[in-house]
Coordinates of C-alpha atoms in Angstrom, one line a residue:
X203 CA 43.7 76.5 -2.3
X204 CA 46.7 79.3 -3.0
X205 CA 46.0 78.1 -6.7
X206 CA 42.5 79.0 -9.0
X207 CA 41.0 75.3 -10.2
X208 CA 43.4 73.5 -7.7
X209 CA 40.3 71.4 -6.4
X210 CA 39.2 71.0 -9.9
X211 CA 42.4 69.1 -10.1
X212 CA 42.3 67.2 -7.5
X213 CA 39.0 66.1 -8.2
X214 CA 39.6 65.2 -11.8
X215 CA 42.5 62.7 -10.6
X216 CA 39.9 60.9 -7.7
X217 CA 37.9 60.8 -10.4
X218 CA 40.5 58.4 -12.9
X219 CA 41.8 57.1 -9.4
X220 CA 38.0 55.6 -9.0
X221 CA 37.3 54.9 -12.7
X222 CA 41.0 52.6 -12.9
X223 CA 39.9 51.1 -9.9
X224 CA 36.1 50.0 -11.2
X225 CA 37.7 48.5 -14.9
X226 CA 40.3 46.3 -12.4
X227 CA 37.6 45.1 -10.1
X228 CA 35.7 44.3 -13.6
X229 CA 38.9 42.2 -14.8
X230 CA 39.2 40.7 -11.9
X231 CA 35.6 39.3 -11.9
X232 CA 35.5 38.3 -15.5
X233 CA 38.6 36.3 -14.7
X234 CA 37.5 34.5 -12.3
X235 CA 33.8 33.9 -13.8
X236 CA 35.7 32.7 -16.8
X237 CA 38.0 30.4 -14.8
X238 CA 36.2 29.3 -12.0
X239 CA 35.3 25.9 -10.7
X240 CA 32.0 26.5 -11.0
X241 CA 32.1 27.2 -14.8
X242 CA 34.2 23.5 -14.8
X243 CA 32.0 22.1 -12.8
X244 CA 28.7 23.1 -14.8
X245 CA 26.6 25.1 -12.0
X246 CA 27.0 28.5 -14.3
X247 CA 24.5 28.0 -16.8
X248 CA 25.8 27.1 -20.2
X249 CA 26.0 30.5 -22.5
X250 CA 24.2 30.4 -25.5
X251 CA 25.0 32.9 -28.5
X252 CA 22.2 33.9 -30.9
X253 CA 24.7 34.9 -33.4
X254 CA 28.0 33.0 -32.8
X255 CA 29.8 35.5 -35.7
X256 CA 29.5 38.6 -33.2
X257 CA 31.9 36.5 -30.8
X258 CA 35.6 37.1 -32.1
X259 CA 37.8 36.2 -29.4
X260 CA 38.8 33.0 -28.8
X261 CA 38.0 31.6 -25.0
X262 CA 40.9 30.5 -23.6
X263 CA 39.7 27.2 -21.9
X264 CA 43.7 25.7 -21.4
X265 CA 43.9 27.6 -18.6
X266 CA 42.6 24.6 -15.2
X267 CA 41.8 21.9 -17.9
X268 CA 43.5 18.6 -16.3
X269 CA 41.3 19.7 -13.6
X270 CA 38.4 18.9 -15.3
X271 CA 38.8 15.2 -15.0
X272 CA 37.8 15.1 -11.1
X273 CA 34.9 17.0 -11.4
X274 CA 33.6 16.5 -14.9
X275 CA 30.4 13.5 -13.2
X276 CA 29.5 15.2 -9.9
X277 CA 26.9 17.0 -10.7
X278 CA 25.3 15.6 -13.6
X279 CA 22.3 13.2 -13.1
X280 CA 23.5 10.9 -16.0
X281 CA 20.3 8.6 -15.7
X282 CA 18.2 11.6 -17.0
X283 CA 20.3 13.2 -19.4
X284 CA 21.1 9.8 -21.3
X285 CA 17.4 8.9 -21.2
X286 CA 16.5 11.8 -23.2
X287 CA 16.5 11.5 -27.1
X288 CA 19.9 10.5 -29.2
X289 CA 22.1 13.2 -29.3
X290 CA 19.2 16.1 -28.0
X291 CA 21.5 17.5 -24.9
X292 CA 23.1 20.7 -25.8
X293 CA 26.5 21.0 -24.5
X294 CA 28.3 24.3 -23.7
X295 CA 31.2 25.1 -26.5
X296 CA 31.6 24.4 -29.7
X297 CA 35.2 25.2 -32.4
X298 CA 34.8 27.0 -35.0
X299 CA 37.0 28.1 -37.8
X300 CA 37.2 29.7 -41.3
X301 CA 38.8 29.0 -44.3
X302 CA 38.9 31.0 -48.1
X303 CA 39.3 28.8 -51.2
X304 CA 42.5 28.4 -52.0
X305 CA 43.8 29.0 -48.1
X306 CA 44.9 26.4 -46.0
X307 CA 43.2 25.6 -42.8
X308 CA 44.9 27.5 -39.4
X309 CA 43.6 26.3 -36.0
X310 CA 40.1 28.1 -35.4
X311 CA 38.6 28.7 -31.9
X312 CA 36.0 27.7 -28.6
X313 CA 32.5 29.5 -29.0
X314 CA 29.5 29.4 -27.1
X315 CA 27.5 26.5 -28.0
X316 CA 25.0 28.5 -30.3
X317 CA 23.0 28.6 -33.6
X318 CA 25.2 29.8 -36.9
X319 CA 24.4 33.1 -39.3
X320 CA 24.4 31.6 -42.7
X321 CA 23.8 32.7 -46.2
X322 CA 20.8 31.4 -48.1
X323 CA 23.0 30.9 -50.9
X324 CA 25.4 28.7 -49.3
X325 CA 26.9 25.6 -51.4
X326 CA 26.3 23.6 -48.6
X327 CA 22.3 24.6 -48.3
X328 CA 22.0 24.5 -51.9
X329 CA 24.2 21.7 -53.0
X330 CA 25.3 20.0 -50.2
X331 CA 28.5 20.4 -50.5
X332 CA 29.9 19.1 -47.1
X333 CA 31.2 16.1 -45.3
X334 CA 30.9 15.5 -41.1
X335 CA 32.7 13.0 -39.0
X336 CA 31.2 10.5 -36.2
X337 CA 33.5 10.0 -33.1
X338 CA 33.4 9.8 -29.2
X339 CA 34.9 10.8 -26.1
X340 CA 34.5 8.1 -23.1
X341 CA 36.3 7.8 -19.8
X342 CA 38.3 5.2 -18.6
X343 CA 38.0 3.1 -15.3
X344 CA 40.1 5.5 -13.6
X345 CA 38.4 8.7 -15.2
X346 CA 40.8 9.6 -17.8
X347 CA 39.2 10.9 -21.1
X348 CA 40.1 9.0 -24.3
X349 CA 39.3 9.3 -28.0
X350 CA 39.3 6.3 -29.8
X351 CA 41.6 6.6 -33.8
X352 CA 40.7 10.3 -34.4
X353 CA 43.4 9.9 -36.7
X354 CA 41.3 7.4 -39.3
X355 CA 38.4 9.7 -38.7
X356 CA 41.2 12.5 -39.9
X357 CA 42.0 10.7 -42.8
X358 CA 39.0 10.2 -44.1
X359 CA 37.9 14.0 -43.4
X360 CA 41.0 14.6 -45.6
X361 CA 39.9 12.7 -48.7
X362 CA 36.0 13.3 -48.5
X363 CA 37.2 17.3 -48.6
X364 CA 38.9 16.5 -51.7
X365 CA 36.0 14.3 -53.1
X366 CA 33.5 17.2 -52.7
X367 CA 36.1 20.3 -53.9
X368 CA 36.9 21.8 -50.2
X369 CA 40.0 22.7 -48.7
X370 CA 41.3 19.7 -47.0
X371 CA 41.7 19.7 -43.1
X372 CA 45.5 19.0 -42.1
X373 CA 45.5 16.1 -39.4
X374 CA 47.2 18.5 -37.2
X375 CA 44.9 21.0 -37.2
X376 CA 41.9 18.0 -37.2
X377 CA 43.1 16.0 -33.9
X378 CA 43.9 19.3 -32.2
X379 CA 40.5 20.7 -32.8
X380 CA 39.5 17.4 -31.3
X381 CA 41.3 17.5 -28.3
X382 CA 40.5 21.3 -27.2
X383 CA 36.2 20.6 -27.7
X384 CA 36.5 17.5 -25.9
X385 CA 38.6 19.1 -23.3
X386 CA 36.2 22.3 -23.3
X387 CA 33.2 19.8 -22.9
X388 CA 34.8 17.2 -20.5
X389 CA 32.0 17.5 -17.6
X390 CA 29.5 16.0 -20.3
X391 CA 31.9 12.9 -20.6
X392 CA 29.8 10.3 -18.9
X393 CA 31.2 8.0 -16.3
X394 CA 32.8 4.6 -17.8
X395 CA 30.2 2.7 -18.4
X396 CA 27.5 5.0 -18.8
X397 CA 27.9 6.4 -22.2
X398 CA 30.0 8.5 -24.4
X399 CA 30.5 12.1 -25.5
X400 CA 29.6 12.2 -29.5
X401 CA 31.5 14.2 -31.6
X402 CA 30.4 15.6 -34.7
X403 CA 33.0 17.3 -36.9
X404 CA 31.5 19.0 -39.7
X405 CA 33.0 20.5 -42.8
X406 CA 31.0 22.4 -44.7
X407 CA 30.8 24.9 -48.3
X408 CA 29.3 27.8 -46.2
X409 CA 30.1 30.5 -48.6
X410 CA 27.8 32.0 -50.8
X411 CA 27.5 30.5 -54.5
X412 CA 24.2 30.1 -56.6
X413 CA 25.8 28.6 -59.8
X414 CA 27.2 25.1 -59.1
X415 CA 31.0 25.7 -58.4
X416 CA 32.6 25.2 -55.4
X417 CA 31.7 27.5 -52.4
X418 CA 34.2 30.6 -52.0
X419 CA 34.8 29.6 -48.2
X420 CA 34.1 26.9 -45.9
X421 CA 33.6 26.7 -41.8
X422 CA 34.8 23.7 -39.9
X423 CA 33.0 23.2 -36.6
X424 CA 32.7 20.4 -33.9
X425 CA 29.7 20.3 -31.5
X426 CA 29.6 17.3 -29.1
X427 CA 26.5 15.6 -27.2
X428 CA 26.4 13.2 -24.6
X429 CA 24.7 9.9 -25.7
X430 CA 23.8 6.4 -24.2
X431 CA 23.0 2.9 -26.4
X432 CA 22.3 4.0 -30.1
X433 CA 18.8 1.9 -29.9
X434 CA 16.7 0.8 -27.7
X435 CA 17.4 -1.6 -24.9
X436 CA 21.5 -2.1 -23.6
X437 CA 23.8 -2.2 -26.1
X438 CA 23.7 -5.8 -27.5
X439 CA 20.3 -5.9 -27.9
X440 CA 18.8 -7.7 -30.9
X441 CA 18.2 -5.6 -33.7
X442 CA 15.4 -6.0 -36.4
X443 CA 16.6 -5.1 -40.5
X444 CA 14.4 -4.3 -43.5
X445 CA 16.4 -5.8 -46.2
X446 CA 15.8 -2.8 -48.6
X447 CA 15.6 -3.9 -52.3
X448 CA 13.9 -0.9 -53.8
X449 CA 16.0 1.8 -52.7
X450 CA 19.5 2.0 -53.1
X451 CA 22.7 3.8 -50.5
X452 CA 25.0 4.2 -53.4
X453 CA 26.2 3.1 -56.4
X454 CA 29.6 2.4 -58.5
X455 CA 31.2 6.4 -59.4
X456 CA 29.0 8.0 -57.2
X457 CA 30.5 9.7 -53.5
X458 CA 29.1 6.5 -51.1
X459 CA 33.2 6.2 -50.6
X460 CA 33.3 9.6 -48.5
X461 CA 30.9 10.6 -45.4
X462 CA 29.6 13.2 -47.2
X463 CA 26.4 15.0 -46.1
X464 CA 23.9 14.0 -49.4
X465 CA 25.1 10.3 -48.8
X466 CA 22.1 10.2 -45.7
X467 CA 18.9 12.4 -46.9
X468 CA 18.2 9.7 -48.9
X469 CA 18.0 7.3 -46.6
X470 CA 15.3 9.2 -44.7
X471 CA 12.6 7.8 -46.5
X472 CA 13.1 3.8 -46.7
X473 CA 14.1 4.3 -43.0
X474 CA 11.1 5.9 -41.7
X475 CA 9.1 3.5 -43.6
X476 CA 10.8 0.5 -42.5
X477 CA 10.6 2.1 -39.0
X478 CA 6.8 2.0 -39.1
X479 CA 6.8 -1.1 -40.5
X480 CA 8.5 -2.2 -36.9
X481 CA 11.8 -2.6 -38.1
X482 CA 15.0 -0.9 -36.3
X483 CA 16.8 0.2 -39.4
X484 CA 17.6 -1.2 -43.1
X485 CA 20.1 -3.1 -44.9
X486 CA 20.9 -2.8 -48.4
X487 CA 22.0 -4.6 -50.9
X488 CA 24.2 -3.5 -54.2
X489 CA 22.5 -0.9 -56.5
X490 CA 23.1 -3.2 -59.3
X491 CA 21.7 -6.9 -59.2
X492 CA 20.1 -6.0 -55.9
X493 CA 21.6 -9.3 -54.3
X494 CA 25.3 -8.6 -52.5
X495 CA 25.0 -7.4 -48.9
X496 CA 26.4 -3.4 -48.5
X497 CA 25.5 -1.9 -45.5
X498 CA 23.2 -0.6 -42.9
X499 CA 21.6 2.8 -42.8
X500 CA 24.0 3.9 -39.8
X501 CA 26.6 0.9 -39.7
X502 CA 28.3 -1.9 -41.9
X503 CA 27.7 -5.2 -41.4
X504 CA 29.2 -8.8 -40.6
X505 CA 28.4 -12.2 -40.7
X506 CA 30.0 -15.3 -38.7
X507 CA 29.6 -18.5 -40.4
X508 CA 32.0 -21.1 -38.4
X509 CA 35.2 -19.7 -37.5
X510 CA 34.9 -17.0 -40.2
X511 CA 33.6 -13.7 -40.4
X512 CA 32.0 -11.8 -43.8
X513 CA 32.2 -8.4 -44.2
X514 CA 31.6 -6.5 -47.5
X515 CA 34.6 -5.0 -49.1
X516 CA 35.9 -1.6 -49.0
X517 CA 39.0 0.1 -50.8
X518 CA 38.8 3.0 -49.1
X519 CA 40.7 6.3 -49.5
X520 CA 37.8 7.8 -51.0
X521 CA 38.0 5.2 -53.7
X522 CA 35.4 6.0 -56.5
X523 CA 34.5 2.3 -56.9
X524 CA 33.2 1.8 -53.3
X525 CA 29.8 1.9 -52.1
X526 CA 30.4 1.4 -48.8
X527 CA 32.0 3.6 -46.1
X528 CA 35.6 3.2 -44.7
X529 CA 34.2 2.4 -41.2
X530 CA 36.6 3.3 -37.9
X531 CA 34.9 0.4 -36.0
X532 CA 34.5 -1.6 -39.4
X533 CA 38.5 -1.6 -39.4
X534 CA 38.7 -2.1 -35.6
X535 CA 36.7 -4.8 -36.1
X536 CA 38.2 -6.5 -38.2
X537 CA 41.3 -6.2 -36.9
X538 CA 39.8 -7.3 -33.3
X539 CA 38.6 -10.6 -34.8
X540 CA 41.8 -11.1 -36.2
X541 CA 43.6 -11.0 -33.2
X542 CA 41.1 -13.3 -31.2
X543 CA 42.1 -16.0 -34.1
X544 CA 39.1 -15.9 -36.3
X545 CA 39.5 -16.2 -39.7
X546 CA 38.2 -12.9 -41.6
X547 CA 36.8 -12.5 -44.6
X548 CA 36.1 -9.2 -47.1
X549 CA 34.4 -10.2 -49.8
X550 CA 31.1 -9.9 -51.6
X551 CA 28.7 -11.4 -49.6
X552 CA 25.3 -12.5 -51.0
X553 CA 22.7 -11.8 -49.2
X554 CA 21.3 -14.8 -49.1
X555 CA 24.3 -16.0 -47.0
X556 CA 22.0 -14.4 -44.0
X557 CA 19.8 -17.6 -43.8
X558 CA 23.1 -19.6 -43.7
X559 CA 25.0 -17.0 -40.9
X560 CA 25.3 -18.7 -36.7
X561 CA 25.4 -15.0 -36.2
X562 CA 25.0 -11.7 -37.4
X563 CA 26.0 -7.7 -36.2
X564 CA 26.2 -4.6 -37.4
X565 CA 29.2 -1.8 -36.3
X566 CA 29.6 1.6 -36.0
X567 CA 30.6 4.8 -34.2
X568 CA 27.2 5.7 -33.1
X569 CA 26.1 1.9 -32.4
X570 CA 29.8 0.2 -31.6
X571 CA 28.4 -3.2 -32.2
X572 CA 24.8 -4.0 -32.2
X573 CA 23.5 -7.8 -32.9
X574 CA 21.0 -8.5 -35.5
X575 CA 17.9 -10.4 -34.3
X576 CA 16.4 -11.1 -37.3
X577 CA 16.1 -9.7 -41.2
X578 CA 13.3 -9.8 -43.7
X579 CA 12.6 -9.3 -47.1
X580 CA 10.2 -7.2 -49.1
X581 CA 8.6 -10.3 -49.7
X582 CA 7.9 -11.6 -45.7
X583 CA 10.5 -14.1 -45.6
X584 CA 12.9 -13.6 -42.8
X585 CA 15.6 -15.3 -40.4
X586 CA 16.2 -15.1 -37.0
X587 CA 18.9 -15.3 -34.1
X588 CA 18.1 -16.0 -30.7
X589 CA 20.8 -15.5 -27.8
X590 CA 20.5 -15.9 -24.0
X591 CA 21.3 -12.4 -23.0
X592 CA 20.7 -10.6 -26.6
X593 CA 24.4 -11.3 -29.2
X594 CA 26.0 -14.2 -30.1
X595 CA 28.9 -15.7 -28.5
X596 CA 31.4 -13.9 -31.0
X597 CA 29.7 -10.4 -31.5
X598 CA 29.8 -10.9 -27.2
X599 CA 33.5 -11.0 -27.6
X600 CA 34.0 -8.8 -29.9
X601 CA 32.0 -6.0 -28.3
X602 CA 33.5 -6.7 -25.2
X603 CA 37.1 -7.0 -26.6
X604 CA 36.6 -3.4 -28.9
X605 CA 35.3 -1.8 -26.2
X606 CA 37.5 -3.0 -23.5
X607 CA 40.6 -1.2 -25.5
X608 CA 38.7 1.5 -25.7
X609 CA 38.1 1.9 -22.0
X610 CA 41.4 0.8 -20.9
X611 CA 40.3 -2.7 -19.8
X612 CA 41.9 -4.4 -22.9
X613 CA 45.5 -3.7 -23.8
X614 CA 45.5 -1.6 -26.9
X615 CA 48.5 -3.0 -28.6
X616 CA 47.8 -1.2 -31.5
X617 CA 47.9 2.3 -29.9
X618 CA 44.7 3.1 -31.0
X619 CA 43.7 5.2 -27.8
X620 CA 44.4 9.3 -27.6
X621 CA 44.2 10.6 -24.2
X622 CA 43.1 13.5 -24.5
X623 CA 44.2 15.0 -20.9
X624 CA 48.2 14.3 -21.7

């Protein structure tokens, strides 16, 4: 070189030449690892995050979604995941989103399924101030994914915030957050038929606060898990009930209204007992006489006497007064039974109407419709049903009707259905 340092120079530009090269070859592979089919498909590995609050950016999972639908059951042995324990199959993302007393809830973002960093002194840990949601994802005959009335489940998020002093989640913001986990998740949406995708939504006071006040901030999450028949057996098959007279769900004032998160440690107890006592679950009866029919640990509860159908009553909207929860299914339910021409009932009903009942089931998100078998007292005495082939002929029509809309086999002329791949 005519020039001192004129090879210095030329190596100093190879050198950026090779270092811009490397950090695009790097792009271009983390773009395609993060989009691939094989990340849709489910042979990558699902990523797990020890701390999900070191993960900031949001993962941009629009991008190839519809496609999701025609590979979402070819590689998953459903027989073995569904066998395993209720709800105990991780999935791969989760939303999450933050919101400050005060604030109004903005559309969070998809993590890593992963475990939380908490404070010990978190209102919900030390309070339980919270409130989660039931739902589920299934697939239609022709493989669409659909959600069945995320916006009651909305609705009632909305007023069990307010009951418990948290920030209320906007529907908007609630059914979208729906939409983008189920769409995230979609390869754990069984095949029709074969189960469902459970959503839990959970809102939670995961701020710091020792005193009792309300909680300075609050995280809204959803984590999903693919699930088969609630208990034992297919889906209609007979159910044994403790009728619980000792322990009581709720009472008159109290928050047994709202799905909030103290409502269910205290059914823990009578269950497990009743559980090793042989039963499947309990049923209780009013806090205050101890003789009106409420509801099931997990579901509510009808009874068909005739052409009629019994079901407890329920104001709803968070109404102070009721005991028992708004059920989705419960108002599907009812609805349904209307519409086949039976004549429906909400009313007190004593629980001694059970000896009297042709039939008897219990409904739910988790359970859809389950039929009763039999139900005893404290005392030994007890009634049971017997059906060829496990319910009655109305819960059989029932389920079958409720859960034909909800697969597409029934028209849904009530537009309950959200497809969640429009």
């Amino acid at each position: 070189p005519s020039k001192p340092g004129g090879l210095n120079k030329m190596a100093e530009r190879a050198m950026q030449c090779r270092l811009v090269a490397v950090l695009v070859a790097c792009c271009l592979v983390s773009h395609i690892s993060a989009f691939s089919p094989t990340l849709m498909t489910g042979i990558r590995p699902a990523v797990k995050a020890s701390s999900l609050h070191a993960q900031t950016r949001p993962i941009a999972l629009r991008t190839g979604a519809r496609g999701l639908r025609a590979t979402a059951t070819d590689v998953i042995n459903w027989d073995e995941v569904l066998a395993k324990p209720w709800g105990s199959v991780d999935t791969d993302f989760m939303y999450y989103s933050e919101c400050k007393a005060g604030e109004t809830w903005k559309y969070g973002e998809m993590r890593p399924y992963g475990n939380l960093e908490i404070s010990p002194r978190a209102a919900v840990l030390n309070y339980g101030q919270g409130v989660f949601e039931g739902m589920k994802a299934q697939r239609t005959e022709d493989g669409k994914i659909v959600v069945f009335r995320p916006d009651k489940n909305a609705r009632r998020v909305y007023y069990g915030c307010e009951r418990l002093c948290m920030p209320p989640v906007p529907e908007d913001v609630f059914l979208k957050a729906i939409r983008e986990t189920v769409m995230a998740n979609a390869k754990w949406v069984p095949p029709c038929g074969k189960g469902s995708l459970y959503l839990r939504p959970l809102i939670v006071g995961s701020g710091p606060m020792l005193g009792l006040a309300p909680a300075p901030s609050y995280t809204f999450m959803i984590y999903v898990s693919p699930v088969g028949s609630y208990f034992k057996g297919n889906q209609l098959a007979p159910i044994s009930l403790k009728i619980e007279e000792v322990f009581s769900r709720a009472a008159p004032g109290g928050s047994g209204g709202c799905k909030a998160v103290g409502n269910y440690a205290g059914s823990l107890l009578p269950q497990t007992v009743a559980k090793k006592q042989g039963f499947d679950n309990v049923l209780y009866v009013d806090a205050a006489e101890k003789k009106y029919l409420e509801e099931v640990g997990t579901s509510n509860i009808f009874l068909v006497k005739g052409n009629a159908i019994y079901t407890p009553p329920c104001k709803g909207g968070g109404d102070p007064q009721d005991t028992i929860l708004e059920g989705v299914t419960r108002d599907s339910v009812i609805q349904v039974a209307k519409d086949l021409g039976y004549e429906m009932k909400e009313e007190r009903v004593p629980a001694k109407m059970l000896w009297d009942a042709d039939e008897a089931f219990t409904v739910g998100t988790a359970v859809v419709v389950s039929s009763i078998g039999k139900v005893t007292t404290t005392s030994g005495d007890s009634k049971e049903w017997t059906f060829e082939g496990g319910g009655g002929p109305v819960t059989k029509k029932i389920y079958e009707t409720l859960t034909g809309i909800q697969v597409g086999k029934v028209e849904d002329k009530h537009n309950w259905v959200m497809y969640v791949e429009e």
